[in-house]
Coordinates of C-alpha atoms and ligand atoms in Angstrom, one line a residue:
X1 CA 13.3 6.7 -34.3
X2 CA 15.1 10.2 -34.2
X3 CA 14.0 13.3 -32.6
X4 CA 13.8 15.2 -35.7
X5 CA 9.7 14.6 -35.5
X6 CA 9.7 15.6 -31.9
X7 CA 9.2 18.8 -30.0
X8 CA 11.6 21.5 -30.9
X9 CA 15.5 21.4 -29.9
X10 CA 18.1 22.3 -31.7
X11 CA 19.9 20.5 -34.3
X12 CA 22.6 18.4 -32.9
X13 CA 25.6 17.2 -34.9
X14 CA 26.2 13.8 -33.3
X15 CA 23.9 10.5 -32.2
X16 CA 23.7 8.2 -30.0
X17 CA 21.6 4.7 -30.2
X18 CA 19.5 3.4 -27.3
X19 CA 19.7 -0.9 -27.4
X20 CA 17.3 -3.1 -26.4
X21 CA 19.2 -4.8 -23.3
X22 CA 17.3 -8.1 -23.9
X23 CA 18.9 -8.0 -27.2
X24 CA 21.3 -5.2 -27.6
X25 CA 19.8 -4.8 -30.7
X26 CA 19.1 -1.1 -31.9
X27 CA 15.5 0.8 -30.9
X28 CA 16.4 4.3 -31.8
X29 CA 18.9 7.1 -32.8
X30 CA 19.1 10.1 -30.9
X31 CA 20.9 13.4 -31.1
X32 CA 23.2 14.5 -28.2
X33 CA 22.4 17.4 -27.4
X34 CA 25.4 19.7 -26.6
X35 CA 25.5 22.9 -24.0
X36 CA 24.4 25.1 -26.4
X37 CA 21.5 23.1 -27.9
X38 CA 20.3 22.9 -24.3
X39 CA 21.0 26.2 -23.6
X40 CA 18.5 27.1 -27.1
X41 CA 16.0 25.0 -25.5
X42 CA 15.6 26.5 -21.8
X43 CA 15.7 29.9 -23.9
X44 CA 12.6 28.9 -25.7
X45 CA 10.7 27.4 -22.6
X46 CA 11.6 31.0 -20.9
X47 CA 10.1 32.7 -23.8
X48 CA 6.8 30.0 -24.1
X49 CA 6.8 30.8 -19.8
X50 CA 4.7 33.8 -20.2
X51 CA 2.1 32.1 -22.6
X52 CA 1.1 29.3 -20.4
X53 CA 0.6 31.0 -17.3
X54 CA -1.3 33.2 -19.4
X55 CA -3.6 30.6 -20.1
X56 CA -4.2 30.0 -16.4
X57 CA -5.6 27.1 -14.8
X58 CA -8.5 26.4 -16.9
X59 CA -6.4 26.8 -19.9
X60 CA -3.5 24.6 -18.4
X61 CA -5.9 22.0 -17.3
X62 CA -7.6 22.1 -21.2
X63 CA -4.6 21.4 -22.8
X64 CA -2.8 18.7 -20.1
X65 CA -6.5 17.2 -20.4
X66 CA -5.8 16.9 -24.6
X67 CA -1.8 15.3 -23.7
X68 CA -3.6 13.2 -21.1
X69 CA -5.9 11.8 -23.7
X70 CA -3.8 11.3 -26.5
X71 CA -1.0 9.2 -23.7
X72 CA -4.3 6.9 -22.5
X73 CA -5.2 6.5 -26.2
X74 CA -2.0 5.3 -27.3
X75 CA -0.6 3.7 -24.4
X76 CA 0.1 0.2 -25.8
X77 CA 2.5 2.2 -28.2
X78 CA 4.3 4.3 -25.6
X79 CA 4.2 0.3 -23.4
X80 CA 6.2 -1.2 -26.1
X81 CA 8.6 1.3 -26.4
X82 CA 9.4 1.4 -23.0
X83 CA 9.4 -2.6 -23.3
X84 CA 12.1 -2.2 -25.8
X85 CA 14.1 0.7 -24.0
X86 CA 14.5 -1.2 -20.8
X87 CA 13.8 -4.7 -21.4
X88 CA 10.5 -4.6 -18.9
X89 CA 7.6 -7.0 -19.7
X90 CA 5.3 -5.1 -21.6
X91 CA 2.7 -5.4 -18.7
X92 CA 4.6 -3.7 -15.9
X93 CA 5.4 -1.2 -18.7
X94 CA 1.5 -0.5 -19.2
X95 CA 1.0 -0.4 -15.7
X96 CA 4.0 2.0 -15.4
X97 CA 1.8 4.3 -17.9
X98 CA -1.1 3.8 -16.7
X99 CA 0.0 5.2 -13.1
X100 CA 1.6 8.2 -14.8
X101 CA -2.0 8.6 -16.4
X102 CA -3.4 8.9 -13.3
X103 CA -1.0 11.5 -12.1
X104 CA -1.4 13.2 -14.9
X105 CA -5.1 13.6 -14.8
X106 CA -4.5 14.6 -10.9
X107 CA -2.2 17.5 -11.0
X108 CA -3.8 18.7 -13.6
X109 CA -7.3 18.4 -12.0
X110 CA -6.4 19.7 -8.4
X111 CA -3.4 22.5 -9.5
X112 CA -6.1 25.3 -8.6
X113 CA -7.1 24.3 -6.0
X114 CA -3.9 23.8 -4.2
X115 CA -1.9 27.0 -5.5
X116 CA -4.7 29.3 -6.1
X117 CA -5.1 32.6 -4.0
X118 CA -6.3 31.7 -0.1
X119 CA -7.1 33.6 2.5
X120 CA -5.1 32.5 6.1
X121 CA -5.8 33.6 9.6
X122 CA -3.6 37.0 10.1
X123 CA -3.7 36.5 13.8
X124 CA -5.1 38.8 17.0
X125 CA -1.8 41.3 16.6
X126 CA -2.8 41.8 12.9
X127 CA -6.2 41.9 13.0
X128 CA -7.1 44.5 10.8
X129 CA -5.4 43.2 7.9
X130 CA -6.6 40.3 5.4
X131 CA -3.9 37.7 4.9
X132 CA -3.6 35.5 1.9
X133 CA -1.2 33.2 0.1
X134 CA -0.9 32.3 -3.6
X135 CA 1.4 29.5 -5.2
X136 CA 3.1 31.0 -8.4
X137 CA 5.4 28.9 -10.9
X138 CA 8.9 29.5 -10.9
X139 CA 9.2 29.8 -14.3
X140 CA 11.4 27.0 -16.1
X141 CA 11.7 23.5 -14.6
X142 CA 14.6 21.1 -16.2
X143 CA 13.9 17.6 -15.2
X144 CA 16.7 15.4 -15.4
X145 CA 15.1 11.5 -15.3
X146 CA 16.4 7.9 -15.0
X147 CA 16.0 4.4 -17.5
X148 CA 14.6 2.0 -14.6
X149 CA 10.6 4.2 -14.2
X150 CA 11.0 6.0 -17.6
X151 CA 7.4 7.6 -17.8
X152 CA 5.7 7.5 -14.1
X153 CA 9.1 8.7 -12.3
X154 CA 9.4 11.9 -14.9
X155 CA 6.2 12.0 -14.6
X156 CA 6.0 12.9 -10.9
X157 CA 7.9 15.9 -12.1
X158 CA 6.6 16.9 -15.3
X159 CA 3.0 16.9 -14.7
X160 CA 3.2 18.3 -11.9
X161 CA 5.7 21.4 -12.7
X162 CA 3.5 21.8 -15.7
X163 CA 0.0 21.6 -13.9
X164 CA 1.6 24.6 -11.7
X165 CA 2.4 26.9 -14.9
X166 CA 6.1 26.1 -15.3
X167 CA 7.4 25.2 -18.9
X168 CA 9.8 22.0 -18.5
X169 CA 12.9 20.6 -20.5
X170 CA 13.6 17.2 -20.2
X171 CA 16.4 15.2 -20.1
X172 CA 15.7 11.6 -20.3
X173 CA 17.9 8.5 -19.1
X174 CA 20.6 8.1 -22.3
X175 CA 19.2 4.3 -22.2
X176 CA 15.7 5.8 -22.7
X177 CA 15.7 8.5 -24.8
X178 CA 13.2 7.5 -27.0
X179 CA 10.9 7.2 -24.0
X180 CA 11.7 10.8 -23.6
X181 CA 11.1 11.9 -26.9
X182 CA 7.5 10.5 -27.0
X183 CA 6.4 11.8 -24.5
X184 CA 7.2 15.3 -25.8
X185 CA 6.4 14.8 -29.7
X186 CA 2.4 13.7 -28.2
X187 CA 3.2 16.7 -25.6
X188 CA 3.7 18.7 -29.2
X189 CA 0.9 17.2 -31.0
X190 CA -1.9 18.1 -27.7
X191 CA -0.5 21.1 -27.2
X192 CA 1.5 22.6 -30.0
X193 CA 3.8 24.7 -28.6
X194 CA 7.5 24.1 -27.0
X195 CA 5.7 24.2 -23.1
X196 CA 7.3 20.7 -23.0
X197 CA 10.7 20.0 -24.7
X198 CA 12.8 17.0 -24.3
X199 CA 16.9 16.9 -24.7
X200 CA 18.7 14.0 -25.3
X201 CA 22.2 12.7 -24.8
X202 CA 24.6 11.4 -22.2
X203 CA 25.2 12.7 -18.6
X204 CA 27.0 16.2 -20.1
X205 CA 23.5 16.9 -21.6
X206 CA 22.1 16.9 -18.3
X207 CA 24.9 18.8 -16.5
X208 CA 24.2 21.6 -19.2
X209 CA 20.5 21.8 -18.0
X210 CA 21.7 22.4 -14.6
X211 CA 23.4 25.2 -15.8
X212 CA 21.4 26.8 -18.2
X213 CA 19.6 29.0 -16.0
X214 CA 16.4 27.4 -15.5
X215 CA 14.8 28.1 -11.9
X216 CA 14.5 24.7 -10.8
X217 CA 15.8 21.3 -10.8
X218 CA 14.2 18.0 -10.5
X219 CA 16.2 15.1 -10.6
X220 CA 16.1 11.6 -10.5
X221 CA 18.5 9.1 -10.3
X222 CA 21.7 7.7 -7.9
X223 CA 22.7 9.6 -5.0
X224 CA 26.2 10.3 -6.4
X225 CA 25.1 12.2 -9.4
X226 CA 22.5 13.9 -7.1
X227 CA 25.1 15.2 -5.1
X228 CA 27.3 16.5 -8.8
X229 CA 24.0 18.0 -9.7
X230 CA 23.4 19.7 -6.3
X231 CA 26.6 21.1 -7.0
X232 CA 26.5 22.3 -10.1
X233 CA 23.3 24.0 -9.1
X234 CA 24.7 25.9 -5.9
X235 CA 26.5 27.9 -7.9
X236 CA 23.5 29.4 -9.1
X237 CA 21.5 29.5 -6.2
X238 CA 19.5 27.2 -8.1
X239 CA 16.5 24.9 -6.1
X240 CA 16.8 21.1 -6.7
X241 CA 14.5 18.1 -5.6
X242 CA 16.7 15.2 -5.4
X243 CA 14.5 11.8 -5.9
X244 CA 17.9 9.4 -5.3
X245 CA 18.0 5.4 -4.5
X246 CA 16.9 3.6 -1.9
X247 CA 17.1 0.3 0.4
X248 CA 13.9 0.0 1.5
X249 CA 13.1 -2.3 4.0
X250 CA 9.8 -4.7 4.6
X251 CA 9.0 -5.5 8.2
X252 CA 7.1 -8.9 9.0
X253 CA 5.2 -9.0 12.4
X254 CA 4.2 -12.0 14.0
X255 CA 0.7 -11.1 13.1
X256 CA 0.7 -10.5 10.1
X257 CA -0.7 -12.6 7.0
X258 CA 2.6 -14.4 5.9
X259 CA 1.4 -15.8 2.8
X260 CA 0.7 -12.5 1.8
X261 CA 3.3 -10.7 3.0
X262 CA 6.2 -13.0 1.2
X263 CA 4.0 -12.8 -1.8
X264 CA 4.5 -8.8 -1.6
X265 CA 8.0 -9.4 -0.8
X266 CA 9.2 -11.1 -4.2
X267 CA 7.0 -8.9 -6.2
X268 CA 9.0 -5.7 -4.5
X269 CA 12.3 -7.3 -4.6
X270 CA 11.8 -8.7 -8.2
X271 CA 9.1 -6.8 -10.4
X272 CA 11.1 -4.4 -13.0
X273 CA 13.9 -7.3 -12.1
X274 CA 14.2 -5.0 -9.0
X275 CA 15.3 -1.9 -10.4
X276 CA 12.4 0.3 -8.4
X277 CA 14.1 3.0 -6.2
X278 CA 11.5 2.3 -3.7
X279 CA 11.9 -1.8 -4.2
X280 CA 12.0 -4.3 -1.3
X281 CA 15.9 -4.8 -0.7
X282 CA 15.7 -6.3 2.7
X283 CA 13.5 -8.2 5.0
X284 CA 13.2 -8.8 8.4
X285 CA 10.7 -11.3 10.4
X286 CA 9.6 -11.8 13.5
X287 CA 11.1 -15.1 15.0
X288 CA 8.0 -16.8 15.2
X289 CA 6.8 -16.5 12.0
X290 CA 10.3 -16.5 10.2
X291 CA 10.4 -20.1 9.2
X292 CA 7.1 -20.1 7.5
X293 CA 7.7 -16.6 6.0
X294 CA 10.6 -17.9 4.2
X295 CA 8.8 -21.3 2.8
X296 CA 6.2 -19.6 1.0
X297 CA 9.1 -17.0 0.0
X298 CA 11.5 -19.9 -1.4
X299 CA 8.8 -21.1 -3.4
X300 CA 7.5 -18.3 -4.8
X301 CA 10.6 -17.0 -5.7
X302 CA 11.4 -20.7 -7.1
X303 CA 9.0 -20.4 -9.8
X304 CA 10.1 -16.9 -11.2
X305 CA 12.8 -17.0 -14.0
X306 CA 14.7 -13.8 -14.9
X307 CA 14.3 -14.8 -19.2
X308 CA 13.4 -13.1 -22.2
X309 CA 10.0 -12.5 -22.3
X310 CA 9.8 -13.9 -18.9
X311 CA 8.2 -11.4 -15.9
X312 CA 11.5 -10.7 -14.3
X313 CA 13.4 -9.0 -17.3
X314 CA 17.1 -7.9 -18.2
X315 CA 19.0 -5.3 -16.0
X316 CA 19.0 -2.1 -17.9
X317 CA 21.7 -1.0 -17.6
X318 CA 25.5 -3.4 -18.0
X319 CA 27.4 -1.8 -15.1
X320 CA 24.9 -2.6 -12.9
X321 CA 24.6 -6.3 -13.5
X322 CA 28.6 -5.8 -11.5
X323 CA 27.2 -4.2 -8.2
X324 CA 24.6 -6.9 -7.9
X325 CA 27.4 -9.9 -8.3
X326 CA 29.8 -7.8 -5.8
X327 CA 26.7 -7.4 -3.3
X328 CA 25.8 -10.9 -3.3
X329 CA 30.0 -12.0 -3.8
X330 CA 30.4 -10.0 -0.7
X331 CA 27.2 -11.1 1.2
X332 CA 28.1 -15.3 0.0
X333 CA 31.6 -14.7 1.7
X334 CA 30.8 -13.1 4.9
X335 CA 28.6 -16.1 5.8
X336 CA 25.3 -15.4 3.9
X337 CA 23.5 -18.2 2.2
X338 CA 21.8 -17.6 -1.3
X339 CA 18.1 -19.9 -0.7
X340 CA 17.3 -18.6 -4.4
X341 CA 19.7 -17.3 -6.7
X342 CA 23.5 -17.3 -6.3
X343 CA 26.5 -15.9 -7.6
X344 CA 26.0 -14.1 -10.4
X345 CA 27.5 -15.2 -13.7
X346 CA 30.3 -12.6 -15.8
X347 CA 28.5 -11.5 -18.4
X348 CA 24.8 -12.4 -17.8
X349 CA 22.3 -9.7 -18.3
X350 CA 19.7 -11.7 -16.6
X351 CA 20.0 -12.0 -12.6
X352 CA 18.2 -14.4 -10.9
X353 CA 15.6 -13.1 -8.4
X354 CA 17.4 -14.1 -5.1
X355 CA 17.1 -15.0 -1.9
X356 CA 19.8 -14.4 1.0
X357 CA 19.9 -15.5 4.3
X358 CA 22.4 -14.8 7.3
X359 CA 23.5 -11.8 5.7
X360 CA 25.7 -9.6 8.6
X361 CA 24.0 -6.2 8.9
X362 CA 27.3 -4.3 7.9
X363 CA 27.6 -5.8 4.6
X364 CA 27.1 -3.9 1.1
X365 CA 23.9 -6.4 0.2
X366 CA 22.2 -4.9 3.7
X367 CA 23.7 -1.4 3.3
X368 CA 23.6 -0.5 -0.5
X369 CA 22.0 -0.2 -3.0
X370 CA 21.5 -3.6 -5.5
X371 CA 19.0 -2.7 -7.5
X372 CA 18.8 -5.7 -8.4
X373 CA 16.1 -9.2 -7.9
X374 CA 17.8 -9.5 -5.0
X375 CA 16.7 -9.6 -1.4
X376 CA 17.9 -10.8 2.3
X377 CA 15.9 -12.0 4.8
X378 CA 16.7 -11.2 8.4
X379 CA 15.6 -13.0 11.4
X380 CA 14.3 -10.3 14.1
X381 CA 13.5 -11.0 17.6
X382 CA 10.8 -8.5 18.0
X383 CA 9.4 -5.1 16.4
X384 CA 12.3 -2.6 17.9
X385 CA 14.6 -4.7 16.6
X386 CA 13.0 -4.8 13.4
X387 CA 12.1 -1.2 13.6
X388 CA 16.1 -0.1 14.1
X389 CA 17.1 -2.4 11.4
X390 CA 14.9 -1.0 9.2
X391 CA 16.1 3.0 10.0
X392 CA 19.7 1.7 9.7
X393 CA 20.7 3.0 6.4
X394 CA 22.0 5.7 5.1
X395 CA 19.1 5.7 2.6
X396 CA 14.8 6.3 3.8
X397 CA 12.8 6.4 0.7
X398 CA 10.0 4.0 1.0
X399 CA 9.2 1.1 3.8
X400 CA 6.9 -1.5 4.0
X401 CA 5.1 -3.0 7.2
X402 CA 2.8 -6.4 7.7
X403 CA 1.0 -6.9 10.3
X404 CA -2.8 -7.5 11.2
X405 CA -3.4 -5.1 14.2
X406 CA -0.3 -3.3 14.8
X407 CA 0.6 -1.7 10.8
X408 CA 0.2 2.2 11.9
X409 CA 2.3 1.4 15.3
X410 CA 5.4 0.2 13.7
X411 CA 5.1 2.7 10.3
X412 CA 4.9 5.3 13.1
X413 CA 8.7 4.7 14.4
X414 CA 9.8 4.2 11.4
X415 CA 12.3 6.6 9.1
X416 CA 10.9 6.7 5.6
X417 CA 9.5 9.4 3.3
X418 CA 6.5 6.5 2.7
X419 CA 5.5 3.2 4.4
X420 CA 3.0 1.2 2.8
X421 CA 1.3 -1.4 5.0
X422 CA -0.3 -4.9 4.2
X423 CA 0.7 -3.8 0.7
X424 CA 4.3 -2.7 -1.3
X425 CA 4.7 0.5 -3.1
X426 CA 1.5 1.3 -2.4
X427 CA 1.9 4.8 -2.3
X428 CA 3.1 5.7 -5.5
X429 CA 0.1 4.7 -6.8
X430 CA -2.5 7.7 -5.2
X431 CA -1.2 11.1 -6.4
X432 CA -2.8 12.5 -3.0
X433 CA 0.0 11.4 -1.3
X434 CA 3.6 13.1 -1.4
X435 CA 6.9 10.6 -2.9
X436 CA 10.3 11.3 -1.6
X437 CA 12.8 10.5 0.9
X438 CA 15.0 11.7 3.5
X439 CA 18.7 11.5 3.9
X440 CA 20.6 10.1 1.4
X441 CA 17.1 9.2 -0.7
X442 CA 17.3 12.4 -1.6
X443 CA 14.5 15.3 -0.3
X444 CA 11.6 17.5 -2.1
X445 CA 8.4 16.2 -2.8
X446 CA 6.5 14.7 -6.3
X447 CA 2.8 13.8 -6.1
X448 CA 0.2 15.1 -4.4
X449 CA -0.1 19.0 -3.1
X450 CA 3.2 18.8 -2.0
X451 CA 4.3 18.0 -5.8
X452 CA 2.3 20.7 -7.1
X453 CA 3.8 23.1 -4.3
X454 CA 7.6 21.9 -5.1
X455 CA 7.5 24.0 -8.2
X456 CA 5.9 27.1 -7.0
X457 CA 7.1 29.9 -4.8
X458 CA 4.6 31.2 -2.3
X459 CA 3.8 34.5 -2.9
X460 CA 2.2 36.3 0.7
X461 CA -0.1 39.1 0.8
X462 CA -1.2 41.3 3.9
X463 CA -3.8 43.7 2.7
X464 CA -5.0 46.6 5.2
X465 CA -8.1 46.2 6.1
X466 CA -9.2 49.1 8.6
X467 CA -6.2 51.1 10.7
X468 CA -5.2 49.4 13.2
X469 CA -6.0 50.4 16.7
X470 CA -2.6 50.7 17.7
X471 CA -0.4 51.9 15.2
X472 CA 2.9 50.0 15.3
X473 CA 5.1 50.4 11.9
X474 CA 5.4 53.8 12.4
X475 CA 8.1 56.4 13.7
X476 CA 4.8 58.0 15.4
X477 CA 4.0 55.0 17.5
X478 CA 4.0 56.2 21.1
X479 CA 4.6 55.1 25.0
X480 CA 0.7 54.6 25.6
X481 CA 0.6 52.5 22.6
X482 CA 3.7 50.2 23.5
X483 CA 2.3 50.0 26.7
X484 CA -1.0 49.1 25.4
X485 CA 1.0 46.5 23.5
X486 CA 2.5 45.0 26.1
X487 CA -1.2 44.6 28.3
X488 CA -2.7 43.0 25.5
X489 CA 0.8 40.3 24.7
X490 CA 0.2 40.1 28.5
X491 CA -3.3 39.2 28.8
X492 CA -3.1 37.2 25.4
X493 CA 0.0 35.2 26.1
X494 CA 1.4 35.3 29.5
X495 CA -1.5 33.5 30.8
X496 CA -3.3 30.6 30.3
X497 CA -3.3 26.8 29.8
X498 CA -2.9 26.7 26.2
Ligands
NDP501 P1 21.9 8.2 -12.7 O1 22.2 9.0 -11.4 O2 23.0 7.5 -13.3 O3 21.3 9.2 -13.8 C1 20.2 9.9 -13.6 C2 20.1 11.0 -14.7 O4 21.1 12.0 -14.5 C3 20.3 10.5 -16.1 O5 19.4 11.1 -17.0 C4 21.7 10.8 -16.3 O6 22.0 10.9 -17.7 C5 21.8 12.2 -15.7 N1 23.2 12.6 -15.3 C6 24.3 11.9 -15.2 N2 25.3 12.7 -14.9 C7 24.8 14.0 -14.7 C8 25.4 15.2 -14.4 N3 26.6 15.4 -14.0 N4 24.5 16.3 -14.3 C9 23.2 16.2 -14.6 N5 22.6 15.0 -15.0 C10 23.4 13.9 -15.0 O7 20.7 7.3 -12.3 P2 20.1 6.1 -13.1 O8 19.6 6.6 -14.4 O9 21.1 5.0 -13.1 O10 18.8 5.7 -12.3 C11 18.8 4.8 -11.2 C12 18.8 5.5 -9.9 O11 17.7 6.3 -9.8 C13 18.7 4.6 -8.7 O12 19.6 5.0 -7.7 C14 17.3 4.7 -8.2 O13 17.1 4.4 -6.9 C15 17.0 6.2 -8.5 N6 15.6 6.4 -8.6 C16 15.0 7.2 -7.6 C17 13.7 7.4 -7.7 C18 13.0 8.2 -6.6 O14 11.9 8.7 -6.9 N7 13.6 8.4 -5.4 C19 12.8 6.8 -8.7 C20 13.6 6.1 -9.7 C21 14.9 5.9 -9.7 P3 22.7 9.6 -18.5 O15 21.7 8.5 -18.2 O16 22.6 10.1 -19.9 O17 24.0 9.4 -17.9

């Protein structure tokens, strides 16, 4: 496949090939597009700007409805490119679209009502004026997205920076540009015009849509190229989101279902052979219940087999298959025990999903990020231990709690952007809800009003209603009146429970 079918961008004078990492055979050719290519893009997204705000919300809604329709109609096509492009089972690849569906369909549904012109309180000082707030679009979003979520994590960004009246370009993973490119050429085909433009290439590509002017980036991906793009866009003032990785944690109570809770476990270590930003990476279990937590584990985790066409797939990308063996190298040598799993072999491109045990806190398989179908299993003595375990990364994207009876007690204390309870990754799954972390997960929001609001500015305005009965913005304003002022600040505020 080649771009030259998809939405407008320049032509580009050299390729690059996206594999299949299953079988490193080739899926697609794609054009890498250079500074200036990128630059030709934003320019026509800043030109297309004025157009689909024009259309308003209705409008918007009309023609995300048409993109929305065409994506659900065809999903087992854009599923088995993704399949190919990252090596996923083709299920979790549907499911993957499917979610991004749903979000879809949500932003564009609720965008009004969220950013639309409201009325707010203007307060007893400013009575006689009518206060309201409006959410406008920034203008041009670039959305810079990774291989492991393809569709839904872009998504997050694109539907929603849309829904809100921004145009977008879109600069896919270089291991899934073809992902990329569907999604605009059906983008082209419901819509017709450049609103939505995808750019393709290697991390350069991307680094020129951070500096091609556009008034907002979204990006996705590793904390260390979040901070280079943060970088790059302080020198032009301009706003980023920063969705980065994670080492989310999944905290066992003594209450809690532990059948269930192990079965969630592997699934959010393992599924997407645990490349998820907000996977399970590490466990810990009450005392009384960690024995039998880790027999169902074990043998669960047992019967899965990283294989083609398996449910645990390839790791997309090569250099990561090296952080997972140095993780688990380093987590084997400090005195951790692999139950599942062990070292992992040079050159495989399958990992095992595995289990660790006895893991010290300190180490890189505790502290990092794997991203792999790895996980360790800590032994806790109660729910503050657990709880400061679980806050004691650098990283607090997503969390996980199990528990019968005390699930919103133990979410409470905990530092996360999202905590799912008696479920995993729960929360990326209702578009009401905001996605995004906190310290070095990155911050800004996707999903839910907060999503919508990311890619807006708020535009306030305090409309005179009647004059006011003291007149304070002017050079006229007199003693009696700042008096007056002060006995009504008085008798307002310097009294009172409240
Ligand atoms: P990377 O940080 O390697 O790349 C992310 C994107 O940035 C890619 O499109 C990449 O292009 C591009 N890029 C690379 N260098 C630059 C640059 N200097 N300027 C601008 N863009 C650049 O991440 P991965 O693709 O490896 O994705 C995996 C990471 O994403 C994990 O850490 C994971 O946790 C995180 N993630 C976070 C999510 C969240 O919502 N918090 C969701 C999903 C993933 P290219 O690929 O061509 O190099």
């Amino acid at each position: 496949m080649t771009s030259t079918d998809a939405a407008p961008a320049a032509p580009a004078a050299q390729t690059f090939t996206s594999l299949d990492p299953a079988t490193g055979a080739v899926v697609g050719t794609h054009p890498i597009h250079d500074a200036t290519a990128v630059q030709a893009a934003v320019d026509r997204a800043r030109a297309e700007a004025p157009h689909w705000q024009a259309l308003g919300y209705d409008g918007r809604k009309r023609a995300l409805v048409r993109w929305r329709k065409l994506i659900a109609r065809r999903m087992d096509e854009l599923a088995a490119l993704m399949a190919r492009e990252t090596g996923k089972p083709t299920g979790d690849a549907l499911l993957e679209t499917a979610l991004a569906v749903d979000h879809l369909s949500w932003a564009a549904g609720h965008a009004e009502k969220v950013l639309k012109r409201r009325s707010v309180a203007p307060g007893l000082l400013m009575v006689n004026q009518a206060a309201s707030v409006e959410y406008r679009p920034l203008g041009v979003v670039g959305v810079i997205g990774p291989w492991n979520y393809p569709v839904f994590t872009p998504m997050g960004s694109i539907a929603y920076a849309l829904a809100a009246g921004n145009t977008v370009v879109f600069k896919p993973s270089e291991y899934t540009p073809g992902v990329g490119e569907w999604l605009a050429r059906t983008f082209q085909e419901a819509v017709g015009r450049p609103v939505f433009q995808v750019v393709t290439g290697y991390g350069e590509t991307g680094a020129a849509l951070t500096a091609a002017g556009v008034d907002k980036v979204a990006f996705t991906g590793s904390t260390a190229t979040g901070k280079r793009v943060m970088a790059a866009c302080a020198e032009t003032l301009t706003p980023v989101v920063i969705e980065a990785g994670g080492k989310d944690a999944l905290i066992v109570a003594d209450d809690a279902d532990v059948a269930e809770a192990a079965e969630a476990a592997l699934w959010g270590a393992a599924a997407n052979a645990g490349q998820t930003c907000a996977g399970v990476e590490r466990v810990y279990v009450h005392e009384r219940v960690y024995d039998e937590f880790l027999d169902h584990l074990v043998r669960q985790a047992k019967d899965l087999e990283a294989k083609p066409g398996g449910q645990v797939g390839p790791i997309t990308m090569p250099s990561q298959v090296d952080i997972i063996r140095r993780h688990v190298d380093d987590a084997l040598a400090r005195g951790g025990r692999a139950l599942v799993g062990g070292p992992v072999p040079e050159g495989a491109r399958f990992v095992q999903p595995t289990v660790l045990v006895d893991v010290p806190e300190d180490s890189s398989a505790v502290q990092e990020e794997t991203f792999g179908p790895t996980v360790t299993v800590t032994r806790v003595k109660d729910m503050d231990e657990a709880v400061e375990r679980a806050n004691g990364t650098r990283y607090a994207l997503g969390s996980t709690v199990f528990s019968q009876e005390h699930g919103m007690e133990i979410a409470d204390r905990l530092r996360a952007g999202m905590t799912a309870i008696n479920g995993v990754i729960s929360f990326a799954g209702i578009p009401t809800l905001p996605f995004g972390g906190v310290g070095d997960s990155g911050f800004g929001r996707i999903h839910g009003p907060d999503g919508l609001r990311e890619f807006t500015y708020p535009h306030a305005i305090a409309r005179q209603r009647f004059k006011p009965a003291i007149a304070l913005t002017t050079f006229r304003r007199t003693a009696k009146e700042e008096k007056q002022l002060t006995k009504v600040v008085r008798g307002l505020y310097a009294r009172g429970k409240k």
